Short mmCIF file of C-alpha atoms in Angstrom, two decimals:
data_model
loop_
_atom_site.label_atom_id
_atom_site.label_comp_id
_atom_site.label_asym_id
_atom_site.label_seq_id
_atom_site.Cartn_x
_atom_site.Cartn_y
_atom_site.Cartn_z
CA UNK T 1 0.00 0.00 0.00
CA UNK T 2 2.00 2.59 -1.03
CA UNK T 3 1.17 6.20 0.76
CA UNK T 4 2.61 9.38 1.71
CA UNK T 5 2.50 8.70 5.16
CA UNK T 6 4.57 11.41 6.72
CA UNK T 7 4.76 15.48 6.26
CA UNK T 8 7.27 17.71 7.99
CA UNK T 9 8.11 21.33 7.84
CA UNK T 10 11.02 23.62 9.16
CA UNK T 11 13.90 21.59 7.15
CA UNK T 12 16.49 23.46 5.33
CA UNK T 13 15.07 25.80 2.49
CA UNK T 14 17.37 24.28 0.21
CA UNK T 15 16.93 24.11 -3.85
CA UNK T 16 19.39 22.18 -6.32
CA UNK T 17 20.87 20.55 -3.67
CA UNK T 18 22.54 16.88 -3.44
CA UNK T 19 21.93 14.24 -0.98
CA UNK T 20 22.35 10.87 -0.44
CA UNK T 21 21.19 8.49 2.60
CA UNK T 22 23.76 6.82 4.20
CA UNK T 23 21.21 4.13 6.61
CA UNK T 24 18.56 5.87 8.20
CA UNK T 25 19.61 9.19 8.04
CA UNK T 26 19.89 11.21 5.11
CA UNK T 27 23.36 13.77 4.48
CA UNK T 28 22.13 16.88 2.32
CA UNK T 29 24.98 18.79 0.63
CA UNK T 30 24.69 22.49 -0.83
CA UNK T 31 21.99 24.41 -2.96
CA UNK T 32 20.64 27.39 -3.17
CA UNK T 33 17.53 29.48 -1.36
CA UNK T 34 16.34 32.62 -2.45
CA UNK T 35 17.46 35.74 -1.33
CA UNK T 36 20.88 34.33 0.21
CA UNK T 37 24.14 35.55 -1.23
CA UNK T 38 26.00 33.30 -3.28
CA UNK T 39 28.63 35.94 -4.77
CA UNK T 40 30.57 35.18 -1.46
CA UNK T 41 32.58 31.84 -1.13
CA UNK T 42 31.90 30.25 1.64
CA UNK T 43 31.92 26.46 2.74
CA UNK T 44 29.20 24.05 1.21
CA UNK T 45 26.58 23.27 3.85
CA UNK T 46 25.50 19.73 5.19
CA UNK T 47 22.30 18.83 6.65
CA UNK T 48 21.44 15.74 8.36
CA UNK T 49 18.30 14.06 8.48
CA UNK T 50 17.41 11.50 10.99
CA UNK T 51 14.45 9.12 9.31
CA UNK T 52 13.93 7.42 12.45
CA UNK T 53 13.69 10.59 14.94
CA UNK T 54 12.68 12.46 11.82
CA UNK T 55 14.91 15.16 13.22
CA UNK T 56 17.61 17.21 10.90
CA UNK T 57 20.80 18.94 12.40
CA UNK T 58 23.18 20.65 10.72
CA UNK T 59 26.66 19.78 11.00
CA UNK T 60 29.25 23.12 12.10
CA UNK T 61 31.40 24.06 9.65
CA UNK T 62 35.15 22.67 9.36
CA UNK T 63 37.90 25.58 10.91
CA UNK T 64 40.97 25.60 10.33
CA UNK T 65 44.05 28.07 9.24
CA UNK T 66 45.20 26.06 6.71
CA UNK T 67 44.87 27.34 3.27
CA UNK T 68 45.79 23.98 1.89
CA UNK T 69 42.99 22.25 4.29
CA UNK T 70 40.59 24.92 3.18
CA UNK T 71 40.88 23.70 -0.16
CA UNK T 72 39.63 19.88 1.04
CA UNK T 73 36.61 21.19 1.41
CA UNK T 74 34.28 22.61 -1.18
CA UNK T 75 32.29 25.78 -1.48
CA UNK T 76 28.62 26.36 -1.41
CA UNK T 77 27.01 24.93 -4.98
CA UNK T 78 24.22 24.11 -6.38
CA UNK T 79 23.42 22.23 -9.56
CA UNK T 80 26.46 19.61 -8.65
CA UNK T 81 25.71 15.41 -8.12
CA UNK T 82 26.36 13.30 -4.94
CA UNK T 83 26.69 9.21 -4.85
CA UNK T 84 27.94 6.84 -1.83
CA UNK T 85 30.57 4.43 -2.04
CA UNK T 86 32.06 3.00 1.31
CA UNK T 87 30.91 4.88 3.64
CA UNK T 88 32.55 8.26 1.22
CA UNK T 89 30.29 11.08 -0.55
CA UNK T 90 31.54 11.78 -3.36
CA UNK T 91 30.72 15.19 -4.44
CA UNK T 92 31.24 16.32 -8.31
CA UNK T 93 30.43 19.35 -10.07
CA UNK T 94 27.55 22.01 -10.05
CA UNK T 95 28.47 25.82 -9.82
CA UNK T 96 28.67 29.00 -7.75
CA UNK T 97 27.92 32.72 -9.04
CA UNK T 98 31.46 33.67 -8.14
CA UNK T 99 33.50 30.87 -9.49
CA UNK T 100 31.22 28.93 -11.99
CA UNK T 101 30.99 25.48 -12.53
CA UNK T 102 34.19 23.18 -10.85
CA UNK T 103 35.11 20.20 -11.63
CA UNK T 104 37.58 18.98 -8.82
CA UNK T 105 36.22 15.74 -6.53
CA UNK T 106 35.50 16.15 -3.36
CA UNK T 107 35.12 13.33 -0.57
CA UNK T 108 33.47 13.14 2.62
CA UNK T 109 33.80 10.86 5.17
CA UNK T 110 30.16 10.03 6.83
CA UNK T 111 32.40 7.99 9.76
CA UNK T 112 34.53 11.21 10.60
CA UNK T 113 32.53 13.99 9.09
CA UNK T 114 35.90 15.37 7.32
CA UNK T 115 36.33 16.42 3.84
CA UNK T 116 39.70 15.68 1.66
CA UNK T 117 40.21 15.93 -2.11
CA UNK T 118 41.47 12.28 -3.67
CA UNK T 119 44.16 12.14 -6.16
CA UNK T 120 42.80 11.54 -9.59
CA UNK T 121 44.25 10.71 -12.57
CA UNK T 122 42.60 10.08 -16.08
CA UNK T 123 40.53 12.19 -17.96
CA UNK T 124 38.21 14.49 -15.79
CA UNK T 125 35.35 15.74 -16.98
CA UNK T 126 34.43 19.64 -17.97
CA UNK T 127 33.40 21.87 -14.88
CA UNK T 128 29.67 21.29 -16.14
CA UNK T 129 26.55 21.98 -13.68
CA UNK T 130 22.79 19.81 -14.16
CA UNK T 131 24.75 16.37 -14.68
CA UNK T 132 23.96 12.98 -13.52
CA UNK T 133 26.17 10.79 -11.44
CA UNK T 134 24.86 7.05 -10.51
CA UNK T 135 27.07 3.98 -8.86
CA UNK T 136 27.59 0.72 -9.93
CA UNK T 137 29.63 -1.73 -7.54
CA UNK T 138 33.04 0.60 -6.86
CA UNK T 139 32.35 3.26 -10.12
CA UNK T 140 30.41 6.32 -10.10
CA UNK T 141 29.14 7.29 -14.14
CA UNK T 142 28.56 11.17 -14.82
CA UNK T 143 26.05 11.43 -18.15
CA UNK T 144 25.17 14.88 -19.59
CA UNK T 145 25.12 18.63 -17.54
CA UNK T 146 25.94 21.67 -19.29
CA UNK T 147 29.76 22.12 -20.02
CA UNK T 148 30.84 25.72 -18.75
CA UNK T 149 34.04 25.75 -21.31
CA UNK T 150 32.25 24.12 -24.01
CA UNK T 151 29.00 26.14 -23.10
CA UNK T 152 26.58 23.62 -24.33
CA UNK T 153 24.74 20.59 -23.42
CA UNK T 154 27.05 17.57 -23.00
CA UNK T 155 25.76 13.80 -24.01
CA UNK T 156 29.26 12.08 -23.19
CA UNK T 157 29.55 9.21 -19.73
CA UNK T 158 32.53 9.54 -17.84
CA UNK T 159 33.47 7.02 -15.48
CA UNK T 160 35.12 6.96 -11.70
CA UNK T 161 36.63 3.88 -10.83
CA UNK T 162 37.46 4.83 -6.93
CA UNK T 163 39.73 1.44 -6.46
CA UNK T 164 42.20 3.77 -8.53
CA UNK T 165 40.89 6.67 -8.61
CA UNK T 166 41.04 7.06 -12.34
CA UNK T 167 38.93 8.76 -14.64
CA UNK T 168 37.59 7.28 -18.39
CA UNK T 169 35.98 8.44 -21.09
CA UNK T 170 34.14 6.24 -22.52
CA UNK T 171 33.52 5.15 -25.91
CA UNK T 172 30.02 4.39 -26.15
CA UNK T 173 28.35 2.71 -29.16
CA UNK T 174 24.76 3.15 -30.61
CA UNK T 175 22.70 6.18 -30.72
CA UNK T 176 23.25 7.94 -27.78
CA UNK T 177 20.87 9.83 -25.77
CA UNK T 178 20.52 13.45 -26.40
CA UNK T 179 22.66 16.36 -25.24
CA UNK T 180 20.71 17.15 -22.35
CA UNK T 181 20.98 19.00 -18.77
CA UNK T 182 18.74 18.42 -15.31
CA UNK T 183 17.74 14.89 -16.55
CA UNK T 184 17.86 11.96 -14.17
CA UNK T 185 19.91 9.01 -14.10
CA UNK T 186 19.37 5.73 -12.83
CA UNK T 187 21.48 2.29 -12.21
CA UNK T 188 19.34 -1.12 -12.12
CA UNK T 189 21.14 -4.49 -12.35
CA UNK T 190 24.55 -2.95 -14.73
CA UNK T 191 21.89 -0.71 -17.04
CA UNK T 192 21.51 3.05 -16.76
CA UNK T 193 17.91 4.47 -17.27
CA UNK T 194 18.22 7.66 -18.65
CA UNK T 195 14.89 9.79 -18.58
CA UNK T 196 13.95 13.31 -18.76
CA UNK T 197 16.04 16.66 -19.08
CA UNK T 198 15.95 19.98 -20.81
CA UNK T 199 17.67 19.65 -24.51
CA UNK T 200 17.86 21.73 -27.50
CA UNK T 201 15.76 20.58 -31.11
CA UNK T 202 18.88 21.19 -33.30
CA UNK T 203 22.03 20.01 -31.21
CA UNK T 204 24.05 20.39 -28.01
CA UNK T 205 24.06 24.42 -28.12
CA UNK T 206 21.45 26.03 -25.99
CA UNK T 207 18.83 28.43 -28.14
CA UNK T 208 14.94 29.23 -28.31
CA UNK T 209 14.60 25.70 -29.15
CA UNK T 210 14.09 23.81 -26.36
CA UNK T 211 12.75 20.58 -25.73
CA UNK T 212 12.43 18.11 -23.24
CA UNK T 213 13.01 14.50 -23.14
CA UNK T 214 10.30 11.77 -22.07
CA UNK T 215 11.37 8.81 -23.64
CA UNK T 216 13.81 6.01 -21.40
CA UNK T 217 17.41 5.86 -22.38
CA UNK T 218 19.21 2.56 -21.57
CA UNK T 219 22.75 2.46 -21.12
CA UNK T 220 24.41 -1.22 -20.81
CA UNK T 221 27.67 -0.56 -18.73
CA UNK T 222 28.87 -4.32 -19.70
CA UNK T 223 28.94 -4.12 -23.27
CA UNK T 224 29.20 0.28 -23.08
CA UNK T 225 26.07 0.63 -25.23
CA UNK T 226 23.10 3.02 -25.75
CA UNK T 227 20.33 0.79 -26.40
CA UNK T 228 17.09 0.52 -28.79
CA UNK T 229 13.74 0.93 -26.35
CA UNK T 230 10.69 0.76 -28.52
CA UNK T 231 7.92 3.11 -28.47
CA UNK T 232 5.20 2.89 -25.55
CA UNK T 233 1.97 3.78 -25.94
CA UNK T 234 1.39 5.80 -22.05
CA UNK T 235 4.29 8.16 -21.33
CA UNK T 236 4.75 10.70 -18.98
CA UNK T 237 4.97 14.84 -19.82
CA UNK T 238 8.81 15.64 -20.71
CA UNK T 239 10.24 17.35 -17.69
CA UNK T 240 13.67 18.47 -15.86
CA UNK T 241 15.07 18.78 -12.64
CA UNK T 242 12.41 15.94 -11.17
CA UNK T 243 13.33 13.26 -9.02
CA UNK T 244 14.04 9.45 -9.98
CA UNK T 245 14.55 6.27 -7.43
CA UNK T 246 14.26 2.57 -8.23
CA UNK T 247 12.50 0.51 -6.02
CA UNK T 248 12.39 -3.64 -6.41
CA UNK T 249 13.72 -3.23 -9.73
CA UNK T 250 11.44 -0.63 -11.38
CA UNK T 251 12.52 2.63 -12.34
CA UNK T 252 10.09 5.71 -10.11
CA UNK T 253 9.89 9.75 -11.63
CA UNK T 254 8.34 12.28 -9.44
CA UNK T 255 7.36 15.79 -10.35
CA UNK T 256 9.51 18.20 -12.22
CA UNK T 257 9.01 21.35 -14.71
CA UNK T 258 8.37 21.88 -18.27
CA UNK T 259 9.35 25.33 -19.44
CA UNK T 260 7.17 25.14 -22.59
CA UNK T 261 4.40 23.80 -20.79
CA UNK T 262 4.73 26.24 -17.91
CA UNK T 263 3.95 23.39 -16.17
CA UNK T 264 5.36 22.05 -12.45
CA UNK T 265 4.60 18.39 -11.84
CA UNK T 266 3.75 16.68 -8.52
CA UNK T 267 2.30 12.99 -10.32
CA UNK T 268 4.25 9.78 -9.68
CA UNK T 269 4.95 7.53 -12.62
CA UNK T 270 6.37 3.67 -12.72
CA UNK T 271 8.89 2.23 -15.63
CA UNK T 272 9.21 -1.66 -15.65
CA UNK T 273 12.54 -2.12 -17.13
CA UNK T 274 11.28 -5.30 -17.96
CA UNK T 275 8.17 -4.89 -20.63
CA UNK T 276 9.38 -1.32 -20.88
CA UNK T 277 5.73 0.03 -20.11
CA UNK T 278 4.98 3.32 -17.60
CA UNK T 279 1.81 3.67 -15.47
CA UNK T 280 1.38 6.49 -13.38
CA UNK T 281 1.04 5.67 -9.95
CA UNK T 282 -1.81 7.16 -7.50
CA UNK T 283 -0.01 6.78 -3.93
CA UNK T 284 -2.58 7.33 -0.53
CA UNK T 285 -2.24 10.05 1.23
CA UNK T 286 -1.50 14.24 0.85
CA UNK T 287 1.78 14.15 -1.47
CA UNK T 288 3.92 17.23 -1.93
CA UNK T 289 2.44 20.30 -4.34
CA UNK T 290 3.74 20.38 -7.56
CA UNK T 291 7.62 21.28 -7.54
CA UNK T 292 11.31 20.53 -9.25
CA UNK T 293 14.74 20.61 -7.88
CA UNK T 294 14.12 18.77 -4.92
CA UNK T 295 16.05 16.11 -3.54
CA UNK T 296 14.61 12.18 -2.67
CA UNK T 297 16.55 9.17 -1.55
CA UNK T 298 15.66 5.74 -0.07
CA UNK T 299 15.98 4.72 3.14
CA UNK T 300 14.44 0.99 3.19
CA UNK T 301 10.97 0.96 2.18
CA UNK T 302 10.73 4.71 2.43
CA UNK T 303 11.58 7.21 0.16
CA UNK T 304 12.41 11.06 1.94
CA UNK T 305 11.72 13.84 -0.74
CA UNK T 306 12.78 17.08 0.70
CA UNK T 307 12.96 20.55 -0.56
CA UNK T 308 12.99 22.43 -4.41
CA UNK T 309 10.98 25.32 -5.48
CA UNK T 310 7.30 25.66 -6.79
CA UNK T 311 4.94 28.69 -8.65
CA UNK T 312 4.51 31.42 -5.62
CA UNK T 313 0.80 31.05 -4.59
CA UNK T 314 1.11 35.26 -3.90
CA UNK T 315 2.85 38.03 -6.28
CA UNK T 316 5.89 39.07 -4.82
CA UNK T 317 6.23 35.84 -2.30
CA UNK T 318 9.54 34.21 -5.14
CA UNK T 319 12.31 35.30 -6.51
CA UNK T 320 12.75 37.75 -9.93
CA UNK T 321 11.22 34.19 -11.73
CA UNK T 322 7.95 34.34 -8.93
CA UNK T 323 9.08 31.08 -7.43
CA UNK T 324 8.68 30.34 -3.61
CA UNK T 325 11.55 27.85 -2.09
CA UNK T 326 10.36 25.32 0.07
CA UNK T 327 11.56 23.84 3.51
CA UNK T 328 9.45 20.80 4.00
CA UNK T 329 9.83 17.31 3.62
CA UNK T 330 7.62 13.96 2.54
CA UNK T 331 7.71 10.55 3.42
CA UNK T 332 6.22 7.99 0.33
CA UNK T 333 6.11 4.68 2.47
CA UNK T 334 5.66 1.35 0.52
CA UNK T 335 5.29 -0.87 3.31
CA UNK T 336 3.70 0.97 5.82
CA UNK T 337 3.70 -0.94 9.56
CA UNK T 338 0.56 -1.97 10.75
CA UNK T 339 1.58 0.29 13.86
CA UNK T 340 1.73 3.72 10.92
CA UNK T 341 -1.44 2.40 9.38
CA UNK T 342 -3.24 2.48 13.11
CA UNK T 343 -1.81 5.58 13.68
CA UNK T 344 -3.07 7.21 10.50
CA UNK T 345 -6.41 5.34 11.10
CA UNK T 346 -6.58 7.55 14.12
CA UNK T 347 -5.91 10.95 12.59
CA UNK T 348 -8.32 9.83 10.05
CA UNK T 349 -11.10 8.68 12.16
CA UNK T 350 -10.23 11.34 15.09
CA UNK T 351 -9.94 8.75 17.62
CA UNK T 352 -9.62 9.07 20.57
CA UNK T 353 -6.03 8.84 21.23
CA UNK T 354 -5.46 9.22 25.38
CA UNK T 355 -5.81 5.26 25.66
CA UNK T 356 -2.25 5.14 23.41
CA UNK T 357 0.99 5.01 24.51
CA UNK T 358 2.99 7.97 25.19
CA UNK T 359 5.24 7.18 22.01
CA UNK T 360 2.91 6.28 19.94
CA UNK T 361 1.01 9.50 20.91
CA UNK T 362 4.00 11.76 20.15
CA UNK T 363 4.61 10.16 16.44
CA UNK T 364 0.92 10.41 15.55
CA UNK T 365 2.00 14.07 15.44
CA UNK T 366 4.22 13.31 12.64
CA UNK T 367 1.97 11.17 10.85
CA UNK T 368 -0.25 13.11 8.37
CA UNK T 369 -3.58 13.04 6.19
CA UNK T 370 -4.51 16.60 7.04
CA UNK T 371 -2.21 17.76 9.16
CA UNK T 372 1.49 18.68 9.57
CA UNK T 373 4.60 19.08 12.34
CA UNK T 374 6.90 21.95 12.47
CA UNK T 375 10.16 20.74 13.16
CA UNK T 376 13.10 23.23 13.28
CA UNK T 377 16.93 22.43 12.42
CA UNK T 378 18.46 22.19 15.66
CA UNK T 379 22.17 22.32 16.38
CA UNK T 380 24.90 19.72 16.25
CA UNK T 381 25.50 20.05 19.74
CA UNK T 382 21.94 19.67 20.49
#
């Protein structure tokens, strides 16, 4: 029974950030809200988020007077791609309105909470912003972004092998997907499903001519091939800078924009990898208003969906594009306990809820069909 069984506010008003989870918490790195000043380098941000106290803190930030150490750890971003691998974040890319779009790798260490910079060697990819960067076993893949040198859309896959910390190029054959930025990219078994993104009609170079992608890509990283999908009859709206997860070996997209639509999404859709079908999906529960740039990971059975910006319900409530950044955060459930379905029963049903345990009490305030809880960051300390 898949539901969106939980709905918090007072997170981080973060947009075009990068997260991953790392067990049941969830480590948010960088982005952008409205109205801050990003002209100013300053260290990239990380939030925490507990899924199990559904608490976030934010971690203080690293001091030191070493110029060399300062350089471990990266500045504030948005735009830039975050993946796992041993207990390491690896952070890649994105941009910043002072220095533009980087391209060094950055590492953090979820054990110590310390950044460094590995040693690479290779070829590295463009300083590019709006990639996508997926793991498979011990390799992280970047597809796509738009180059900052190049100053167009990029359709090339670079690979990260971090036993050696070398970088590759590689060679793909077939048709490849389009040049494309903001798209989503996702690993099942050794493929790559590539959906979504905003891409030009006539090539990689950005004009009036925009378009956006709703047709899968598959990438097979054991022979290094684009492959041939056929055509499906039901297919989601094209879109950008939406959300994609995989979940028992099916391929989820949640909202996202289309500029030429004028159109912010909040609908769910499924992709079976294996008849290579969609069907949108109509989860139970209040889900989040229509929105893109947000950030979602798994933890388990749940998926945490978190931030991004939406169409200002007021004039003068965005920014100079009348957008309003958001601070809240969803929980889609697809195994909800019997112990969250009794608890929503209650909220539901107003129940009466003195006769329940103290805990149990305390999380039905977390639990939501109508109603919300207002949780503020806290401190690290506290």
């Amino acid at each position: 029974m898949l539901r969106w069984a939980v709905h918090l506010e007072g997170g981080p008003r973060r947009v075009n950030h990068a997260a991953v989870a790392v067990g049941h918490k969830v480590y948010s790195f960088g982005g952008y809200c409205s109205g801050e000043d990003y002209e100013t380098l300053r260290q990239i941000d990380v939030h925490v988020f507990n899924a199990v106290s559904l608490r976030w803190i934010k971690l203080p930030p690293v001091w030191t007077n070493s110029r060399d150490q300062v350089r471990e750890v990266p500045y504030m971003r948005y735009g830039h791609s975050a993946v796992l691998i041993d207990d390491i974040v690896y952070i890649w890319g994105g941009r910043n309105d002072t220095e533009g779009a980087c391209n060094v790798l950055y590492a953090f260490d979820v054990n110590t909470h310390k950044w460094f910079t590995p040693k690479v060697s290779g070829m590295v990819p463009g300083a590019r912003d709006g990639h996508s960067a997926c793991v498979l076993a011990k390799s992280m893949f970047i597809f796509g972004g738009y180059e900052q040198l190049a100053d167009c859309f990029s359709n090339d896959i670079h690979k990260l092998d971090t036993t050696n910390m070398m970088w590759t190029l590689i060679s793909a054959k077939g048709t490849p997907a389009r040049w494309r930025d903001f798209h989503s990219a996702t690993i099942i078994g050794t493929k790559m499903y590539v959906f979504g993104g905003r891409a030009d009609r006539f090539g990689p170079f950005h004009s009036n001519n925009e378009i956006y992608c709703n047709r899968i890509k598959v990438f097979d990283t054991e022979t290094n091939s684009w492959l041939d999908s056929p055509p499906t009859p039901v297919l989601p709206e094209g879109r950008r800078s939406h959300s994609a997860f995989s979940y028992n070996g099916e391929l989820y997209v949640f909202g996202g924009y289309n500029a030429r639509l004028n159109r912010h999404f909040h609908d769910l859709w499924k992709f079976n990898p294996v008849s290579l079908s969609w069907r949108k999906i109509e989860p139970k529960g209040k889900g989040p208003c229509p929105r893109r740039r947000q950030c979602c990971c798994r933890v388990g059975d749940k998926i945490i969906l978190f931030g991004g910006t939406s169409p200002s319900p007021e004039e003068g409530m965005g920014d100079e594009f009348d957008l309003m950044d958001h601070s809240d955060l969803y929980i889609l459930d697809f195994s909800p306990s019997l112990k969250t379905l009794c608890k929503l029963a209650v909220i539901q049903y107003s129940l009466d809820q003195s006769c329940l345990p103290h805990d149990i009490r305390w999380e039905l305030s977390a639990m939501t069909t109508n109603s919300t809880i207002s949780r503020p960051i806290v401190s690290s300390q506290g």
